[in-house]
Amino acid sequence: MTPDTAQAILDKMFAPWIRALGPKINDISAQGCVMTIPVTPQINRVGDIVCGQALAALADTSMVFACFGHLGGPEPVGTVTLDTQFLRPASGDSIRAEAEVTRAGKSMVFTRVTLIAEPSGKPVALATATFAR
């Protein structure tokens, strides 16, 4: 799967409010997925800090695409667990998600992601998720 193919899937099949975040898939492979969202006034809360809901949505979406990359294409997966740790306030120009599959079985896929503020390069959140296949 190429980043362009993955982007087309995201643009066509994901909920409008996820697409409204402006996600861009930068890289996708069997090892995982890298995607970014721009920091905009629509996702900032008081103090020009990205709201946790937007960060959690980015985390979940990037881990879904890490599953797709690992599995070789889109396959129905459903979030079973999502655990997010917010490390510091998120701000900057964009947030980069670096997601990977840690283990994939016949019925479950385990993933993790680091969310990084750009241009500072500082991690702002970590998340893990389990997906049912």
Short mmCIF file of N, CA, C and O in Angstrom, two decimals, residues 16-121:
data_model
loop_
_atom_site.label_atom_id
_atom_site.label_comp_id
_atom_site.label_asym_id
_atom_site.label_seq_id
_atom_site.Cartn_x
_atom_site.Cartn_y
_atom_site.Cartn_z
N PRO A 16 -16.54 12.26 8.31
CA PRO A 16 -16.26 13.65 7.96
C PRO A 16 -15.51 14.41 9.05
O PRO A 16 -14.64 15.22 8.75
N TRP A 17 -15.81 14.15 10.31
CA TRP A 17 -15.13 14.91 11.37
C TRP A 17 -13.67 14.49 11.51
O TRP A 17 -12.84 15.29 11.94
N ILE A 18 -13.32 13.25 11.12
CA ILE A 18 -11.90 12.85 11.08
C ILE A 18 -11.23 13.57 9.91
O ILE A 18 -10.14 14.13 10.05
N ARG A 19 -11.88 13.58 8.75
CA ARG A 19 -11.31 14.27 7.58
C ARG A 19 -11.17 15.76 7.84
O ARG A 19 -10.26 16.40 7.31
N ALA A 20 -12.05 16.33 8.67
CA ALA A 20 -11.97 17.77 8.99
C ALA A 20 -10.70 18.13 9.75
O ALA A 20 -10.30 19.30 9.76
N LEU A 21 -10.04 17.14 10.35
CA LEU A 21 -8.76 17.39 11.02
C LEU A 21 -7.64 17.65 10.01
O LEU A 21 -6.57 18.12 10.39
N GLY A 22 -7.87 17.33 8.74
CA GLY A 22 -6.86 17.54 7.69
C GLY A 22 -5.73 16.54 7.74
O GLY A 22 -4.58 16.91 7.47
N PRO A 23 -6.00 15.26 8.04
CA PRO A 23 -4.91 14.29 8.14
C PRO A 23 -4.25 14.01 6.79
O PRO A 23 -4.92 13.94 5.77
N LYS A 24 -2.93 13.87 6.85
CA LYS A 24 -2.15 13.53 5.66
C LYS A 24 -1.29 12.33 5.98
O LYS A 24 -0.55 12.35 6.98
N ILE A 25 -1.38 11.31 5.16
CA ILE A 25 -0.55 10.13 5.36
C ILE A 25 0.77 10.35 4.65
O ILE A 25 0.81 10.51 3.43
N ASN A 26 1.84 10.40 5.44
CA ASN A 26 3.17 10.66 4.91
C ASN A 26 3.89 9.39 4.50
O ASN A 26 4.70 9.39 3.56
N ASP A 27 3.64 8.30 5.25
CA ASP A 27 4.32 7.04 4.98
C ASP A 27 3.47 5.90 5.53
O ASP A 27 2.82 6.07 6.56
N ILE A 28 3.46 4.78 4.84
CA ILE A 28 2.78 3.59 5.31
C ILE A 28 3.53 2.38 4.79
O ILE A 28 3.97 2.36 3.64
N SER A 29 3.71 1.40 5.66
CA SER A 29 4.43 0.19 5.29
C SER A 29 4.02 -0.92 6.26
O SER A 29 3.21 -0.70 7.16
N ALA A 30 4.62 -2.09 6.08
CA ALA A 30 4.35 -3.19 7.01
C ALA A 30 4.82 -2.85 8.42
O ALA A 30 4.35 -3.43 9.39
N GLN A 31 5.72 -1.88 8.54
CA GLN A 31 6.22 -1.47 9.86
C GLN A 31 5.30 -0.50 10.57
O GLN A 31 5.35 -0.38 11.79
N GLY A 32 4.48 0.24 9.84
CA GLY A 32 3.59 1.19 10.50
C GLY A 32 3.15 2.31 9.59
O GLY A 32 3.20 2.19 8.36
N CYS A 33 2.76 3.42 10.22
CA CYS A 33 2.22 4.55 9.48
C CYS A 33 2.68 5.85 10.14
O CYS A 33 2.75 5.93 11.37
N VAL A 34 2.99 6.84 9.31
CA VAL A 34 3.28 8.19 9.78
C VAL A 34 2.26 9.11 9.14
O VAL A 34 2.10 9.09 7.91
N MET A 35 1.54 9.86 9.96
CA MET A 35 0.58 10.82 9.44
C MET A 35 0.67 12.10 10.24
O MET A 35 1.18 12.10 11.36
N THR A 36 0.20 13.19 9.66
CA THR A 36 0.22 14.49 10.32
C THR A 36 -1.14 15.17 10.21
O THR A 36 -1.90 14.89 9.28
N ILE A 37 -1.41 16.05 11.17
CA ILE A 37 -2.53 16.97 11.07
C ILE A 37 -1.99 18.37 11.33
O ILE A 37 -1.09 18.55 12.14
N PRO A 38 -2.54 19.36 10.63
CA PRO A 38 -2.12 20.74 10.91
C PRO A 38 -2.77 21.21 12.22
O PRO A 38 -3.87 20.79 12.57
N VAL A 39 -2.06 22.08 12.92
CA VAL A 39 -2.64 22.71 14.10
C VAL A 39 -3.42 23.92 13.60
O VAL A 39 -2.85 24.82 12.97
N THR A 40 -4.72 23.93 13.86
CA THR A 40 -5.61 24.99 13.38
C THR A 40 -6.43 25.53 14.55
O THR A 40 -6.55 24.86 15.59
N PRO A 41 -7.01 26.70 14.39
CA PRO A 41 -7.87 27.24 15.46
C PRO A 41 -9.04 26.31 15.80
O PRO A 41 -9.51 26.29 16.93
N GLN A 42 -9.49 25.50 14.84
CA GLN A 42 -10.63 24.61 15.08
C GLN A 42 -10.32 23.51 16.09
O GLN A 42 -11.23 22.95 16.69
N ILE A 43 -9.04 23.15 16.27
CA ILE A 43 -8.71 22.08 17.22
C ILE A 43 -7.98 22.61 18.45
O ILE A 43 -7.60 21.83 19.32
N ASN A 44 -7.78 23.92 18.51
CA ASN A 44 -7.12 24.51 19.68
C ASN A 44 -8.15 24.84 20.75
O ASN A 44 -9.27 25.22 20.46
N ARG A 45 -7.73 24.70 21.97
CA ARG A 45 -8.55 25.15 23.10
C ARG A 45 -7.90 26.39 23.68
O ARG A 45 -6.94 26.92 23.12
N VAL A 46 -8.39 26.87 24.81
CA VAL A 46 -7.84 28.06 25.46
C VAL A 46 -6.33 27.90 25.62
O VAL A 46 -5.85 26.83 26.01
N GLY A 47 -5.60 28.95 25.31
CA GLY A 47 -4.14 28.92 25.41
C GLY A 47 -3.44 28.42 24.17
O GLY A 47 -2.24 28.14 24.18
N ASP A 48 -4.19 28.28 23.06
CA ASP A 48 -3.64 27.77 21.80
C ASP A 48 -2.97 26.41 21.97
O ASP A 48 -1.89 26.15 21.44
N ILE A 49 -3.64 25.53 22.71
CA ILE A 49 -3.18 24.16 22.93
C ILE A 49 -4.14 23.22 22.21
O ILE A 49 -5.36 23.38 22.31
N VAL A 50 -3.60 22.25 21.49
CA VAL A 50 -4.44 21.29 20.78
C VAL A 50 -5.25 20.48 21.80
O VAL A 50 -4.70 19.97 22.77
N CYS A 51 -6.54 20.36 21.55
CA CYS A 51 -7.41 19.64 22.49
C CYS A 51 -7.11 18.14 22.46
O CYS A 51 -6.71 17.58 21.44
N GLY A 52 -7.32 17.53 23.60
CA GLY A 52 -7.06 16.10 23.74
C GLY A 52 -7.89 15.24 22.83
O GLY A 52 -7.45 14.18 22.36
N GLN A 53 -9.12 15.67 22.53
CA GLN A 53 -9.99 14.89 21.65
C GLN A 53 -9.39 14.76 20.25
O GLN A 53 -9.46 13.70 19.63
N ALA A 54 -8.80 15.86 19.75
CA ALA A 54 -8.17 15.81 18.43
C ALA A 54 -6.94 14.90 18.45
O ALA A 54 -6.70 14.13 17.50
N LEU A 55 -6.17 14.96 19.54
CA LEU A 55 -5.00 14.10 19.66
C LEU A 55 -5.40 12.63 19.73
O LEU A 55 -4.78 11.77 19.08
N ALA A 56 -6.44 12.32 20.49
CA ALA A 56 -6.90 10.93 20.59
C ALA A 56 -7.42 10.43 19.25
O ALA A 56 -7.19 9.27 18.88
N ALA A 57 -8.13 11.28 18.51
CA ALA A 57 -8.63 10.89 17.19
C ALA A 57 -7.47 10.62 16.23
O ALA A 57 -7.49 9.65 15.46
N LEU A 58 -6.44 11.47 16.27
CA LEU A 58 -5.25 11.25 15.44
C LEU A 58 -4.57 9.95 15.83
O LEU A 58 -4.17 9.16 14.96
N ALA A 59 -4.44 9.70 17.12
CA ALA A 59 -3.80 8.47 17.59
C ALA A 59 -4.54 7.24 17.06
O ALA A 59 -3.93 6.33 16.48
N ASP A 60 -5.85 7.21 17.26
CA ASP A 60 -6.65 6.07 16.83
C ASP A 60 -6.56 5.88 15.32
O ASP A 60 -6.33 4.77 14.84
N THR A 61 -6.72 6.95 14.57
CA THR A 61 -6.71 6.86 13.11
C THR A 61 -5.35 6.39 12.59
O THR A 61 -5.28 5.54 11.70
N SER A 62 -4.28 6.91 13.17
CA SER A 62 -2.94 6.49 12.71
C SER A 62 -2.68 5.02 13.02
O SER A 62 -2.05 4.32 12.22
N MET A 63 -3.20 4.54 14.16
CA MET A 63 -3.01 3.13 14.49
C MET A 63 -3.86 2.22 13.59
O MET A 63 -3.44 1.11 13.26
N VAL A 64 -5.04 2.69 13.16
CA VAL A 64 -5.83 1.94 12.18
C VAL A 64 -5.02 1.78 10.89
O VAL A 64 -4.93 0.68 10.33
N PHE A 65 -4.38 2.87 10.45
CA PHE A 65 -3.59 2.78 9.22
C PHE A 65 -2.31 1.96 9.42
O PHE A 65 -1.83 1.32 8.48
N ALA A 66 -1.77 1.93 10.63
CA ALA A 66 -0.65 1.02 10.90
C ALA A 66 -1.12 -0.42 10.72
O ALA A 66 -0.39 -1.26 10.17
N CYS A 67 -2.35 -0.71 11.17
CA CYS A 67 -2.93 -2.05 10.94
C CYS A 67 -3.02 -2.34 9.45
O CYS A 67 -2.62 -3.42 8.98
N PHE A 68 -3.57 -1.38 8.69
CA PHE A 68 -3.71 -1.57 7.24
C PHE A 68 -2.34 -1.84 6.59
O PHE A 68 -2.22 -2.71 5.74
N GLY A 69 -1.33 -1.07 6.98
CA GLY A 69 0.01 -1.28 6.44
C GLY A 69 0.54 -2.66 6.76
O GLY A 69 1.10 -3.35 5.91
N HIS A 70 0.36 -3.07 8.00
CA HIS A 70 0.84 -4.38 8.45
C HIS A 70 0.11 -5.52 7.75
O HIS A 70 0.72 -6.53 7.39
N LEU A 71 -1.20 -5.34 7.55
CA LEU A 71 -2.02 -6.39 6.96
C LEU A 71 -1.97 -6.38 5.43
O LEU A 71 -2.53 -7.26 4.79
N GLY A 72 -1.34 -5.37 4.85
CA GLY A 72 -1.20 -5.30 3.40
C GLY A 72 -2.35 -4.65 2.68
O GLY A 72 -2.42 -4.68 1.45
N GLY A 73 -3.28 -4.05 3.40
CA GLY A 73 -4.40 -3.35 2.79
C GLY A 73 -5.50 -3.13 3.80
O GLY A 73 -5.42 -3.60 4.93
N PRO A 74 -6.54 -2.41 3.37
CA PRO A 74 -7.62 -2.13 4.31
C PRO A 74 -8.36 -3.41 4.68
O PRO A 74 -8.66 -4.24 3.82
N GLU A 75 -8.59 -3.56 5.94
CA GLU A 75 -9.34 -4.70 6.47
C GLU A 75 -10.17 -4.14 7.62
O GLU A 75 -9.67 -3.31 8.38
N PRO A 76 -11.41 -4.57 7.77
CA PRO A 76 -12.21 -4.04 8.88
C PRO A 76 -11.53 -4.33 10.23
O PRO A 76 -11.22 -5.47 10.54
N VAL A 77 -11.28 -3.27 10.97
CA VAL A 77 -10.77 -3.39 12.34
C VAL A 77 -11.60 -2.46 13.22
O VAL A 77 -12.02 -1.40 12.79
N GLY A 78 -11.84 -2.91 14.44
CA GLY A 78 -12.60 -2.10 15.38
C GLY A 78 -11.80 -1.87 16.64
O GLY A 78 -11.17 -2.81 17.15
N THR A 79 -11.81 -0.65 17.13
CA THR A 79 -11.06 -0.32 18.34
C THR A 79 -11.70 -1.03 19.54
O THR A 79 -12.88 -0.85 19.81
N VAL A 80 -10.89 -1.81 20.25
CA VAL A 80 -11.33 -2.50 21.46
C VAL A 80 -10.88 -1.72 22.68
O VAL A 80 -11.65 -1.50 23.62
N THR A 81 -9.63 -1.28 22.67
CA THR A 81 -9.10 -0.44 23.75
C THR A 81 -8.32 0.71 23.14
O THR A 81 -7.73 0.58 22.06
N LEU A 82 -8.31 1.84 23.82
CA LEU A 82 -7.50 2.99 23.44
C LEU A 82 -7.06 3.65 24.73
O LEU A 82 -7.90 4.11 25.51
N ASP A 83 -5.77 3.67 24.97
CA ASP A 83 -5.22 4.26 26.19
C ASP A 83 -4.26 5.36 25.76
O ASP A 83 -3.30 5.10 25.02
N THR A 84 -4.52 6.58 26.20
CA THR A 84 -3.72 7.73 25.79
C THR A 84 -3.13 8.42 27.00
O THR A 84 -3.84 8.69 27.97
N GLN A 85 -1.84 8.69 26.94
CA GLN A 85 -1.14 9.45 27.97
C GLN A 85 -0.69 10.77 27.36
O GLN A 85 0.06 10.78 26.38
N PHE A 86 -1.17 11.87 27.93
CA PHE A 86 -0.79 13.20 27.46
C PHE A 86 0.44 13.64 28.25
O PHE A 86 0.41 13.70 29.47
N LEU A 87 1.53 13.92 27.53
CA LEU A 87 2.81 14.20 28.16
C LEU A 87 3.05 15.68 28.43
O LEU A 87 3.68 16.03 29.42
N ARG A 88 2.60 16.52 27.50
CA ARG A 88 2.80 17.97 27.61
C ARG A 88 1.79 18.65 26.69
O ARG A 88 1.24 18.00 25.81
N PRO A 89 1.57 19.94 26.88
CA PRO A 89 0.65 20.65 25.98
C PRO A 89 1.15 20.57 24.53
O PRO A 89 2.35 20.71 24.27
N ALA A 90 0.23 20.33 23.64
CA ALA A 90 0.56 20.21 22.22
C ALA A 90 0.30 21.53 21.52
O ALA A 90 -0.80 22.07 21.58
N SER A 91 1.33 22.04 20.86
CA SER A 91 1.20 23.26 20.07
C SER A 91 2.23 23.22 18.96
O SER A 91 3.05 22.32 18.90
N GLY A 92 2.17 24.19 18.09
CA GLY A 92 3.11 24.25 16.98
C GLY A 92 2.38 24.37 15.67
O GLY A 92 1.23 24.84 15.61
N ASP A 93 3.02 23.91 14.59
CA ASP A 93 2.44 23.98 13.25
C ASP A 93 1.64 22.74 12.90
O ASP A 93 0.66 22.81 12.16
N SER A 94 2.10 21.58 13.40
CA SER A 94 1.42 20.32 13.09
C SER A 94 1.75 19.30 14.17
O SER A 94 2.66 19.49 14.98
N ILE A 95 0.97 18.21 14.16
CA ILE A 95 1.22 17.09 15.04
C ILE A 95 1.47 15.87 14.15
O ILE A 95 0.68 15.56 13.26
N ARG A 96 2.61 15.20 14.39
CA ARG A 96 2.99 14.00 13.63
C ARG A 96 2.71 12.77 14.48
O ARG A 96 3.06 12.74 15.66
N ALA A 97 2.07 11.78 13.89
CA ALA A 97 1.81 10.51 14.55
C ALA A 97 2.70 9.44 13.92
O ALA A 97 2.69 9.27 12.70
N GLU A 98 3.46 8.75 14.76
CA GLU A 98 4.30 7.64 14.30
C GLU A 98 3.75 6.37 14.94
O GLU A 98 4.01 6.10 16.12
N ALA A 99 2.97 5.61 14.17
CA ALA A 99 2.26 4.44 14.68
C ALA A 99 2.90 3.15 14.18
O ALA A 99 3.42 3.10 13.06
N GLU A 100 2.82 2.11 15.02
CA GLU A 100 3.35 0.80 14.64
C GLU A 100 2.50 -0.31 15.24
O GLU A 100 1.84 -0.12 16.26
N VAL A 101 2.55 -1.46 14.58
CA VAL A 101 1.91 -2.66 15.09
C VAL A 101 2.95 -3.37 15.94
O VAL A 101 4.07 -3.61 15.49
N THR A 102 2.58 -3.70 17.17
CA THR A 102 3.51 -4.43 18.05
C THR A 102 3.29 -5.93 17.99
O THR A 102 4.21 -6.70 18.21
N ARG A 103 2.05 -6.33 17.69
CA ARG A 103 1.74 -7.75 17.51
C ARG A 103 0.42 -7.88 16.77
O ARG A 103 -0.52 -7.14 17.05
N ALA A 104 0.37 -8.81 15.83
CA ALA A 104 -0.87 -9.07 15.10
C ALA A 104 -1.17 -10.55 15.14
O ALA A 104 -0.32 -11.37 14.77
N GLY A 105 -2.35 -10.88 15.62
CA GLY A 105 -2.81 -12.27 15.62
C GLY A 105 -3.96 -12.44 14.66
O GLY A 105 -4.28 -11.55 13.87
N LYS A 106 -4.62 -13.59 14.76
CA LYS A 106 -5.75 -13.88 13.86
C LYS A 106 -6.96 -13.01 14.16
O LYS A 106 -7.71 -12.67 13.25
N SER A 107 -7.15 -12.66 15.44
CA SER A 107 -8.35 -11.91 15.78
C SER A 107 -8.08 -10.55 16.41
O SER A 107 -8.98 -9.72 16.49
N MET A 108 -6.84 -10.28 16.85
CA MET A 108 -6.50 -9.03 17.51
C MET A 108 -5.20 -8.46 16.96
O MET A 108 -4.29 -9.20 16.61
N VAL A 109 -5.14 -7.11 16.92
CA VAL A 109 -3.91 -6.41 16.52
C VAL A 109 -3.60 -5.40 17.62
O VAL A 109 -4.47 -4.64 18.04
N PHE A 110 -2.35 -5.39 18.07
CA PHE A 110 -1.90 -4.50 19.14
C PHE A 110 -0.99 -3.44 18.54
O PHE A 110 -0.09 -3.76 17.75
N THR A 111 -1.22 -2.18 18.90
CA THR A 111 -0.50 -1.06 18.28
C THR A 111 -0.06 -0.05 19.32
O THR A 111 -0.55 -0.04 20.45
N ARG A 112 0.86 0.83 18.90
CA ARG A 112 1.24 1.98 19.73
C ARG A 112 1.61 3.13 18.81
O ARG A 112 1.96 2.93 17.64
N VAL A 113 1.53 4.34 19.38
CA VAL A 113 1.83 5.54 18.60
C VAL A 113 2.46 6.58 19.51
O VAL A 113 2.14 6.66 20.70
N THR A 114 3.35 7.37 18.93
CA THR A 114 3.88 8.56 19.58
C THR A 114 3.41 9.76 18.77
O THR A 114 3.55 9.77 17.54
N LEU A 115 2.82 10.75 19.45
CA LEU A 115 2.41 12.00 18.81
C LEU A 115 3.45 13.05 19.12
O LEU A 115 3.82 13.24 20.29
N ILE A 116 3.92 13.74 18.08
CA ILE A 116 5.05 14.66 18.18
C ILE A 116 4.65 16.01 17.63
O ILE A 116 4.13 16.10 16.51
N ALA A 117 4.89 17.07 18.40
CA ALA A 117 4.61 18.44 17.94
C ALA A 117 5.72 18.88 17.00
O ALA A 117 6.91 18.63 17.25
N GLU A 118 5.34 19.52 15.91
CA GLU A 118 6.30 20.06 14.95
C GLU A 118 6.13 21.58 14.92
O GLU A 118 5.02 22.06 14.99
N PRO A 119 7.18 22.34 14.88
CA PRO A 119 8.53 21.93 14.53
C PRO A 119 9.42 21.57 15.73
O PRO A 119 10.59 21.23 15.54
N SER A 120 8.91 21.60 16.95
CA SER A 120 9.78 21.36 18.12
C SER A 120 10.33 19.94 18.17
O SER A 120 11.41 19.73 18.72
N GLY A 121 9.60 18.97 17.63
CA GLY A 121 10.03 17.58 17.69
C GLY A 121 9.80 16.93 19.05
O GLY A 121 10.27 15.83 19.29
#
